[in-house]
PDB file of C-alpha atoms and ligand atoms in Angstrom:
ATOM      1  CA  UNK A   8      17.331  -0.995  74.892  1.00  0.00           C
ATOM      2  CA  UNK A   9      20.925  -0.828  73.665  1.00  0.00           C
ATOM      3  CA  UNK A  10      22.440  -3.370  71.318  1.00  0.00           C
ATOM      4  CA  UNK A  11      26.175  -3.930  71.516  1.00  0.00           C
ATOM      5  CA  UNK A  12      28.477  -5.879  69.182  1.00  0.00           C
ATOM      6  CA  UNK A  13      31.156  -7.892  70.963  1.00  0.00           C
ATOM      7  CA  UNK A  14      33.789  -9.029  68.426  1.00  0.00           C
ATOM      8  CA  UNK A  15      34.913 -12.630  68.886  1.00  0.00           C
ATOM      9  CA  UNK A  16      37.306 -14.968  67.074  1.00  0.00           C
ATOM     10  CA  UNK A  17      38.267 -13.555  63.664  1.00  0.00           C
ATOM     11  CA  UNK A  18      34.938 -12.355  62.334  1.00  0.00           C
ATOM     12  CA  UNK A  19      32.121 -13.239  64.754  1.00  0.00           C
ATOM     13  CA  UNK A  20      29.908 -10.803  66.574  1.00  0.00           C
ATOM     14  CA  UNK A  21      28.269 -11.747  69.842  1.00  0.00           C
ATOM     15  CA  UNK A  22      25.279  -9.414  70.169  1.00  0.00           C
ATOM     16  CA  UNK A  23      24.260  -8.094  73.584  1.00  0.00           C
ATOM     17  CA  UNK A  24      20.871  -6.547  74.288  1.00  0.00           C
ATOM     18  CA  UNK A  25      21.162  -4.323  77.330  1.00  0.00           C
ATOM     19  CA  UNK A  26      18.548  -2.529  79.373  1.00  0.00           C
ATOM     20  CA  UNK A  27      19.345  -1.119  82.805  1.00  0.00           C
ATOM     21  CA  UNK A  28      21.757  -3.516  84.473  1.00  0.00           C
ATOM     22  CA  UNK A  29      20.603  -6.609  82.563  1.00  0.00           C
ATOM     23  CA  UNK A  30      21.839  -8.194  79.372  1.00  0.00           C
ATOM     24  CA  UNK A  31      20.609 -10.796  76.930  1.00  0.00           C
ATOM     25  CA  UNK A  32      23.488 -12.409  75.026  1.00  0.00           C
ATOM     26  CA  UNK A  33      23.024 -13.938  71.573  1.00  0.00           C
ATOM     27  CA  UNK A  34      25.275 -16.838  70.516  1.00  0.00           C
ATOM     28  CA  UNK A  35      28.227 -16.570  72.916  1.00  0.00           C
ATOM     29  CA  UNK A  36      30.785 -18.652  71.047  1.00  0.00           C
ATOM     30  CA  UNK A  37      33.433 -17.415  73.468  1.00  0.00           C
ATOM     31  CA  UNK A  38      32.736 -16.495  77.110  1.00  0.00           C
ATOM     32  CA  UNK A  39      35.817 -14.332  77.658  1.00  0.00           C
ATOM     33  CA  UNK A  40      34.941 -11.133  75.744  1.00  0.00           C
ATOM     34  CA  UNK A  41      31.377 -11.292  77.098  1.00  0.00           C
ATOM     35  CA  UNK A  42      32.570 -11.721  80.685  1.00  0.00           C
ATOM     36  CA  UNK A  43      35.066  -8.879  80.282  1.00  0.00           C
ATOM     37  CA  UNK A  44      32.414  -6.523  78.937  1.00  0.00           C
ATOM     38  CA  UNK A  45      29.800  -7.409  81.564  1.00  0.00           C
ATOM     39  CA  UNK A  46      32.278  -7.090  84.419  1.00  0.00           C
ATOM     40  CA  UNK A  47      33.668  -3.771  83.150  1.00  0.00           C
ATOM     41  CA  UNK A  48      30.157  -2.346  82.754  1.00  0.00           C
ATOM     42  CA  UNK A  49      28.846  -3.983  85.964  1.00  0.00           C
ATOM     43  CA  UNK A  50      26.064  -5.771  84.094  1.00  0.00           C
ATOM     44  CA  UNK A  51      24.236  -9.011  84.872  1.00  0.00           C
ATOM     45  CA  UNK A  52      23.544 -11.749  82.362  1.00  0.00           C
ATOM     46  CA  UNK A  53      19.795 -12.426  82.349  1.00  0.00           C
ATOM     47  CA  UNK A  54      19.483 -14.728  79.341  1.00  0.00           C
ATOM     48  CA  UNK A  55      21.260 -16.385  76.444  1.00  0.00           C
ATOM     49  CA  UNK A  56      19.578 -16.873  73.069  1.00  0.00           C
ATOM     50  CA  UNK A  57      21.074 -19.544  70.817  1.00  0.00           C
ATOM     51  CA  UNK A  58      20.466 -19.735  67.067  1.00  0.00           C
ATOM     52  CA  UNK A  59      22.182 -23.011  66.200  1.00  0.00           C
ATOM     53  CA  UNK A  60      24.624 -25.662  67.327  1.00  0.00           C
ATOM     54  CA  UNK A  61      27.928 -24.564  65.751  1.00  0.00           C
ATOM     55  CA  UNK A  62      30.678 -24.154  68.310  1.00  0.00           C
ATOM     56  CA  UNK A  63      31.445 -20.529  67.408  1.00  0.00           C
ATOM     57  CA  UNK A  64      27.886 -19.783  68.614  1.00  0.00           C
ATOM     58  CA  UNK A  65      27.625 -21.962  71.729  1.00  0.00           C
ATOM     59  CA  UNK A  66      31.203 -22.498  72.945  1.00  0.00           C
ATOM     60  CA  UNK A  67      30.938 -19.938  75.769  1.00  0.00           C
ATOM     61  CA  UNK A  68      27.592 -21.026  77.197  1.00  0.00           C
ATOM     62  CA  UNK A  69      28.901 -23.343  79.926  1.00  0.00           C
ATOM     63  CA  UNK A  70      31.364 -20.771  81.283  1.00  0.00           C
ATOM     64  CA  UNK A  71      28.782 -17.962  81.260  1.00  0.00           C
ATOM     65  CA  UNK A  72      26.292 -20.210  83.082  1.00  0.00           C
ATOM     66  CA  UNK A  73      28.966 -20.952  85.675  1.00  0.00           C
ATOM     67  CA  UNK A  74      29.486 -17.215  86.214  1.00  0.00           C
ATOM     68  CA  UNK A  75      25.794 -16.225  85.985  1.00  0.00           C
ATOM     69  CA  UNK A  76      23.852 -19.342  87.059  1.00  0.00           C
ATOM     70  CA  UNK A  77      20.566 -17.441  87.099  1.00  0.00           C
ATOM     71  CA  UNK A  78      20.782 -16.718  83.367  1.00  0.00           C
ATOM     72  CA  UNK A  79      18.192 -18.629  81.334  1.00  0.00           C
ATOM     73  CA  UNK A  80      19.436 -20.319  78.163  1.00  0.00           C
ATOM     74  CA  UNK A  81      16.970 -20.472  75.265  1.00  0.00           C
ATOM     75  CA  UNK A  82      17.625 -22.638  72.230  1.00  0.00           C
ATOM     76  CA  UNK A  83      16.524 -25.601  70.180  1.00  0.00           C
ATOM     77  CA  UNK A  84      16.130 -28.780  72.211  1.00  0.00           C
ATOM     78  CA  UNK A  85      18.683 -30.624  70.059  1.00  0.00           C
ATOM     79  CA  UNK A  86      21.454 -28.342  71.354  1.00  0.00           C
ATOM     80  CA  UNK A  87      21.264 -30.040  74.747  1.00  0.00           C
ATOM     81  CA  UNK A  88      22.131 -26.692  76.356  1.00  0.00           C
ATOM     82  CA  UNK A  89      18.801 -24.956  76.707  1.00  0.00           C
ATOM     83  CA  UNK A  90      17.116 -24.381  80.056  1.00  0.00           C
ATOM     84  CA  UNK A  91      14.041 -23.581  77.983  1.00  0.00           C
ATOM     85  CA  UNK A  92      13.684 -25.371  74.648  1.00  0.00           C
ATOM     86  CA  UNK A  93      12.201 -23.097  71.988  1.00  0.00           C
ATOM     87  CA  UNK A  94      11.021 -23.620  68.413  1.00  0.00           C
ATOM     88  CA  UNK A  95       8.863 -21.954  65.775  1.00  0.00           C
ATOM     89  CA  UNK A  96       6.128 -19.986  67.529  1.00  0.00           C
ATOM     90  CA  UNK A  97       7.842 -19.746  70.906  1.00  0.00           C
ATOM     91  CA  UNK A  98       8.186 -16.355  72.572  1.00  0.00           C
ATOM     92  CA  UNK A  99      11.127 -15.410  74.762  1.00  0.00           C
ATOM     93  CA  UNK A 100      11.267 -12.521  77.251  1.00  0.00           C
ATOM     94  CA  UNK A 101      13.350  -9.489  76.290  1.00  0.00           C
ATOM     95  CA  UNK A 102      13.120  -7.138  79.309  1.00  0.00           C
ATOM     96  CA  UNK A 103       9.663  -5.563  79.059  1.00  0.00           C
ATOM     97  CA  UNK A 104       9.006  -7.080  75.614  1.00  0.00           C
ATOM     98  CA  UNK A 105       9.079 -10.495  73.971  1.00  0.00           C
ATOM     99  CA  UNK A 106      10.825 -11.836  70.890  1.00  0.00           C
ATOM    100  CA  UNK A 107       9.234 -14.299  68.509  1.00  0.00           C
ATOM    101  CA  UNK A 108      11.185 -17.427  67.659  1.00  0.00           C
ATOM    102  CA  UNK A 109      11.210 -18.315  63.978  1.00  0.00           C
ATOM    103  CA  UNK A 110      12.469 -21.585  62.536  1.00  0.00           C
ATOM    104  CA  UNK A 111      14.808 -20.517  59.719  1.00  0.00           C
ATOM    105  CA  UNK A 112      16.411 -23.772  58.540  1.00  0.00           C
ATOM    106  CA  UNK A 113      18.963 -24.033  55.764  1.00  0.00           C
ATOM    107  CA  UNK A 114      22.406 -23.344  57.241  1.00  0.00           C
ATOM    108  CA  UNK A 115      21.432 -26.044  59.733  1.00  0.00           C
ATOM    109  CA  UNK A 116      18.145 -27.903  59.858  1.00  0.00           C
ATOM    110  CA  UNK A 117      17.245 -26.561  63.322  1.00  0.00           C
ATOM    111  CA  UNK A 118      18.451 -22.957  62.968  1.00  0.00           C
ATOM    112  CA  UNK A 119      16.359 -20.353  64.832  1.00  0.00           C
ATOM    113  CA  UNK A 120      16.033 -16.576  64.568  1.00  0.00           C
ATOM    114  CA  UNK A 121      14.839 -14.221  67.305  1.00  0.00           C
ATOM    115  CA  UNK A 122      12.498 -11.528  65.984  1.00  0.00           C
ATOM    116  CA  UNK A 123      11.981  -8.534  68.240  1.00  0.00           C
ATOM    117  CA  UNK A 124       9.056  -6.720  66.683  1.00  0.00           C
ATOM    118  CA  UNK A 125       9.258  -2.956  66.587  1.00  0.00           C
ATOM    119  CA  UNK A 126       7.320  -0.785  68.974  1.00  0.00           C
ATOM    120  CA  UNK A 127       6.645   2.911  68.361  1.00  0.00           C
ATOM    121  CA  UNK A 128       9.734   4.450  66.769  1.00  0.00           C
ATOM    122  CA  UNK A 129      11.763   1.277  67.333  1.00  0.00           C
ATOM    123  CA  UNK A 130      12.284  -0.874  64.234  1.00  0.00           C
ATOM    124  CA  UNK A 131      11.949  -4.627  64.233  1.00  0.00           C
ATOM    125  CA  UNK A 132      15.260  -6.304  65.053  1.00  0.00           C
ATOM    126  CA  UNK A 133      16.250  -9.808  64.008  1.00  0.00           C
ATOM    127  CA  UNK A 134      19.068 -11.881  65.473  1.00  0.00           C
ATOM    128  CA  UNK A 135      19.529 -14.246  62.592  1.00  0.00           C
ATOM    129  CA  UNK A 136      22.766 -16.123  63.351  1.00  0.00           C
ATOM    130  CA  UNK A 137      24.196 -17.644  60.166  1.00  0.00           C
ATOM    131  CA  UNK A 138      21.039 -17.401  58.047  1.00  0.00           C
ATOM    132  CA  UNK A 139      21.284 -13.964  56.442  1.00  0.00           C
ATOM    133  CA  UNK A 140      24.544 -12.038  56.236  1.00  0.00           C
ATOM    134  CA  UNK A 141      24.933  -8.614  54.718  1.00  0.00           C
ATOM    135  CA  UNK A 142      25.149  -9.225  50.948  1.00  0.00           C
ATOM    136  CA  UNK A 143      25.051 -12.962  51.493  1.00  0.00           C
ATOM    137  CA  UNK A 144      23.707 -15.947  53.387  1.00  0.00           C
ATOM    138  CA  UNK A 145      25.041 -18.893  55.338  1.00  0.00           C
ATOM    139  CA  UNK A 146      26.481 -22.004  53.763  1.00  0.00           C
ATOM    140  CA  UNK A 147      24.263 -25.040  53.619  1.00  0.00           C
ATOM    141  CA  UNK A 148      25.412 -27.603  56.192  1.00  0.00           C
ATOM    142  CA  UNK A 149      22.698 -29.809  57.680  1.00  0.00           C
ATOM    143  CA  UNK A 150      19.814 -28.013  55.990  1.00  0.00           C
ATOM    144  CA  UNK A 151      19.057 -27.605  52.297  1.00  0.00           C
ATOM    145  CA  UNK A 152      19.309 -24.750  49.808  1.00  0.00           C
ATOM    146  CA  UNK A 153      15.539 -24.943  49.375  1.00  0.00           C
ATOM    147  CA  UNK A 154      15.067 -24.442  53.122  1.00  0.00           C
ATOM    148  CA  UNK A 155      17.496 -21.538  53.180  1.00  0.00           C
ATOM    149  CA  UNK A 156      15.749 -19.921  50.224  1.00  0.00           C
ATOM    150  CA  UNK A 157      12.423 -20.231  52.017  1.00  0.00           C
ATOM    151  CA  UNK A 158      13.899 -18.837  55.238  1.00  0.00           C
ATOM    152  CA  UNK A 159      15.333 -15.781  53.459  1.00  0.00           C
ATOM    153  CA  UNK A 160      12.061 -15.238  51.608  1.00  0.00           C
ATOM    154  CA  UNK A 161      10.314 -15.224  54.971  1.00  0.00           C
ATOM    155  CA  UNK A 162      12.782 -12.732  56.481  1.00  0.00           C
ATOM    156  CA  UNK A 163      12.131 -10.609  53.399  1.00  0.00           C
ATOM    157  CA  UNK A 164       8.469 -10.238  54.439  1.00  0.00           C
ATOM    158  CA  UNK A 165       9.429  -8.053  57.427  1.00  0.00           C
ATOM    159  CA  UNK A 166       9.125  -4.232  57.275  1.00  0.00           C
ATOM    160  CA  UNK A 167      11.861  -2.660  55.156  1.00  0.00           C
ATOM    161  CA  UNK A 168      13.335  -0.752  58.108  1.00  0.00           C
ATOM    162  CA  UNK A 169      13.916  -4.040  59.966  1.00  0.00           C
ATOM    163  CA  UNK A 170      17.450  -4.293  61.328  1.00  0.00           C
ATOM    164  CA  UNK A 171      19.351  -7.563  60.918  1.00  0.00           C
ATOM    165  CA  UNK A 172      22.088  -8.592  63.333  1.00  0.00           C
ATOM    166  CA  UNK A 173      23.983 -11.479  61.704  1.00  0.00           C
ATOM    167  CA  UNK A 174      26.718 -13.299  63.597  1.00  0.00           C
ATOM    168  CA  UNK A 175      29.601 -12.658  61.183  1.00  0.00           C
ATOM    169  CA  UNK A 176      31.418  -9.752  59.542  1.00  0.00           C
ATOM    170  CA  UNK A 177      31.509 -11.339  56.077  1.00  0.00           C
ATOM    171  CA  UNK A 178      30.232  -8.228  54.340  1.00  0.00           C
ATOM    172  CA  UNK A 179      33.233  -7.244  52.192  1.00  0.00           C
ATOM    173  CA  UNK A 180      33.808 -10.773  50.865  1.00  0.00           C
ATOM    174  CA  UNK A 181      30.090 -11.187  50.207  1.00  0.00           C
ATOM    175  CA  UNK A 182      30.015  -7.883  48.307  1.00  0.00           C
ATOM    176  CA  UNK A 183      32.865  -9.041  46.065  1.00  0.00           C
ATOM    177  CA  UNK A 184      30.667 -11.982  45.112  1.00  0.00           C
ATOM    178  CA  UNK A 185      27.632  -9.698  44.727  1.00  0.00           C
ATOM    179  CA  UNK A 186      29.686  -7.515  42.358  1.00  0.00           C
ATOM    180  CA  UNK A 187      30.522 -10.591  40.270  1.00  0.00           C
ATOM    181  CA  UNK A 188      26.800 -11.424  40.081  1.00  0.00           C
ATOM    182  CA  UNK A 189      25.723  -7.834  39.310  1.00  0.00           C
ATOM    183  CA  UNK A 190      28.701  -5.834  37.975  1.00  0.00           C
ATOM    184  CA  UNK A 191      26.445  -2.874  37.140  1.00  0.00           C
ATOM    185  CA  UNK A 192      24.808  -2.640  40.599  1.00  0.00           C
ATOM    186  CA  UNK A 193      25.969   0.769  41.882  1.00  0.00           C
ATOM    187  CA  UNK A 194      24.587   0.056  45.364  1.00  0.00           C
ATOM    188  CA  UNK A 195      26.887  -2.966  45.614  1.00  0.00           C
ATOM    189  CA  UNK A 196      29.881  -0.853  44.621  1.00  0.00           C
ATOM    190  CA  UNK A 197      28.986   1.832  47.180  1.00  0.00           C
ATOM    191  CA  UNK A 198      28.533  -0.790  49.900  1.00  0.00           C
ATOM    192  CA  UNK A 199      31.889  -2.343  49.013  1.00  0.00           C
ATOM    193  CA  UNK A 200      33.578   1.006  49.622  1.00  0.00           C
ATOM    194  CA  UNK A 201      31.668   1.489  52.876  1.00  0.00           C
ATOM    195  CA  UNK A 202      32.571  -2.043  54.054  1.00  0.00           C
ATOM    196  CA  UNK A 203      36.150  -0.921  54.681  1.00  0.00           C
ATOM    197  CA  UNK A 204      34.764   0.436  57.965  1.00  0.00           C
ATOM    198  CA  UNK A 205      33.583  -2.262  60.370  1.00  0.00           C
ATOM    199  CA  UNK A 206      31.272  -3.211  61.950  1.00  0.00           C
ATOM    200  CA  UNK A 207      29.080  -3.024  58.862  1.00  0.00           C
ATOM    201  CA  UNK A 208      26.230  -4.424  60.951  1.00  0.00           C
ATOM    202  CA  UNK A 209      23.374  -4.152  61.667  1.00  0.00           C
ATOM    203  CA  UNK A 210      21.867  -3.670  58.223  1.00  0.00           C
ATOM    204  CA  UNK A 211      18.347  -2.803  57.156  1.00  0.00           C
ATOM    205  CA  UNK A 212      16.192  -5.029  55.019  1.00  0.00           C
ATOM    206  CA  UNK A 213      15.835  -2.132  52.545  1.00  0.00           C
ATOM    207  CA  UNK A 214      19.634  -2.107  52.105  1.00  0.00           C
ATOM    208  CA  UNK A 215      19.799  -5.886  51.680  1.00  0.00           C
ATOM    209  CA  UNK A 216      17.075  -5.778  49.041  1.00  0.00           C
ATOM    210  CA  UNK A 217      19.380  -3.532  46.980  1.00  0.00           C
ATOM    211  CA  UNK A 218      22.670  -5.410  47.431  1.00  0.00           C
ATOM    212  CA  UNK A 219      22.106  -9.023  48.516  1.00  0.00           C
ATOM    213  CA  UNK A 220      21.970 -11.331  45.475  1.00  0.00           C
ATOM    214  CA  UNK A 221      20.250 -14.011  47.569  1.00  0.00           C
ATOM    215  CA  UNK A 222      17.299 -11.613  48.043  1.00  0.00           C
ATOM    216  CA  UNK A 223      17.397 -10.554  44.377  1.00  0.00           C
ATOM    217  CA  UNK A 224      16.647 -13.859  42.648  1.00  0.00           C
ATOM    218  CA  UNK A 225      13.694 -12.178  40.897  1.00  0.00           C
ATOM    219  CA  UNK A 226      15.985  -9.685  39.095  1.00  0.00           C
ATOM    220  CA  UNK A 227      16.754 -10.359  35.417  1.00  0.00           C
ATOM    221  CA  UNK A 228      20.450  -9.548  35.862  1.00  0.00           C
ATOM    222  CA  UNK A 229      20.809 -11.980  38.761  1.00  0.00           C
ATOM    223  CA  UNK A 230      18.932 -14.676  36.848  1.00  0.00           C
ATOM    224  CA  UNK A 231      21.179 -14.182  33.794  1.00  0.00           C
ATOM    225  CA  UNK A 232      24.280 -14.444  35.996  1.00  0.00           C
ATOM    226  CA  UNK A 233      22.950 -17.691  37.504  1.00  0.00           C
ATOM    227  CA  UNK A 234      22.470 -19.108  34.001  1.00  0.00           C
ATOM    228  CA  UNK A 235      26.004 -18.046  33.063  1.00  0.00           C
ATOM    229  CA  UNK A 236      27.175 -19.907  36.192  1.00  0.00           C
ATOM    230  CA  UNK A 237      25.510 -23.130  35.064  1.00  0.00           C
ATOM    231  CA  UNK A 238      21.788 -22.915  35.849  1.00  0.00           C
ATOM    232  CA  UNK A 239      19.712 -24.434  33.011  1.00  0.00           C
ATOM    233  CA  UNK A 240      18.112 -21.555  31.105  1.00  0.00           C
ATOM    234  CA  UNK A 241      14.618 -23.006  31.470  1.00  0.00           C
ATOM    235  CA  UNK A 242      14.942 -22.582  35.281  1.00  0.00           C
ATOM    236  CA  UNK A 243      16.073 -18.942  35.110  1.00  0.00           C
ATOM    237  CA  UNK A 244      12.818 -17.543  36.538  1.00  0.00           C
ATOM    238  CA  UNK A 245      12.541 -20.172  39.303  1.00  0.00           C
ATOM    239  CA  UNK A 246      13.574 -18.205  42.399  1.00  0.00           C
ATOM    240  CA  UNK A 247      14.564 -21.312  44.390  1.00  0.00           C
ATOM    241  CA  UNK A 248      16.641 -22.688  41.508  1.00  0.00           C
ATOM    242  CA  UNK A 249      18.389 -19.319  41.014  1.00  0.00           C
ATOM    243  CA  UNK A 250      19.063 -19.196  44.745  1.00  0.00           C
ATOM    244  CA  UNK A 251      20.569 -22.707  44.770  1.00  0.00           C
ATOM    245  CA  UNK A 252      22.740 -21.891  41.735  1.00  0.00           C
ATOM    246  CA  UNK A 253      24.035 -18.727  43.423  1.00  0.00           C
ATOM    247  CA  UNK A 254      24.763 -20.660  46.617  1.00  0.00           C
ATOM    248  CA  UNK A 255      26.758 -23.264  44.653  1.00  0.00           C
ATOM    249  CA  UNK A 256      28.630 -20.548  42.775  1.00  0.00           C
ATOM    250  CA  UNK A 257      29.466 -18.732  46.011  1.00  0.00           C
ATOM    251  CA  UNK A 258      30.908 -21.958  47.447  1.00  0.00           C
ATOM    252  CA  UNK A 259      33.539 -22.032  44.714  1.00  0.00           C
ATOM    253  CA  UNK A 260      33.974 -18.245  44.338  1.00  0.00           C
TER     254      UNK A 260
HETATM  255 ZN1   ZN B  23      27.026 -21.788  61.793  1.00  0.00          ZN
END
């Protein structure tokens, strides 16, 4: 299976999973670059996986369905776009394998991730939409910071060689925030230099554990920075409270 990043808009990636002549497309916010790629490579669209309802993730679905009517659209029932409504515990076909659907609320209250568990030498791959970004996480819209914290904690239980495929190239800006949180974190500084070359994605969980402040709420330096940013000192070891304080700080950073 090949995984291809299709750039869209200013900083989105539409991820394609390709095997043989068939493709699964994740979050086609824009149909045009997907259509162009599939036509140039003579590929067929077999399925669309949707993570959440924002237009930069679903805006191309109708046009792609018009062009490839046999493609099956998977997504949360509230999207109103899914041929097959999926939720926590659902499984969706991925060629000769299946991906698990996880509910990962926070950015939105019905946000889903598609978890393709590793087989043999293949690592686990996660299409996580706007939940986890490299060195950051999504903003809280219709979910809550507590939900997003829980969702990231859950993603953090996967094997450390898991590959994450977020939907945005926000890495450099996120790393500037991470450097403000942890000025002495040499891994953040190295990643900031490396982020000049894009795409920076996918990223491994092991990498994110070293650089992503939202996965490092148990670190004394991150907790101290959260207190300096306004978190009451008596909450400094409460991972969810540290997470929420970082999220608030990032909003105004
Ligand atoms: Zn979104």
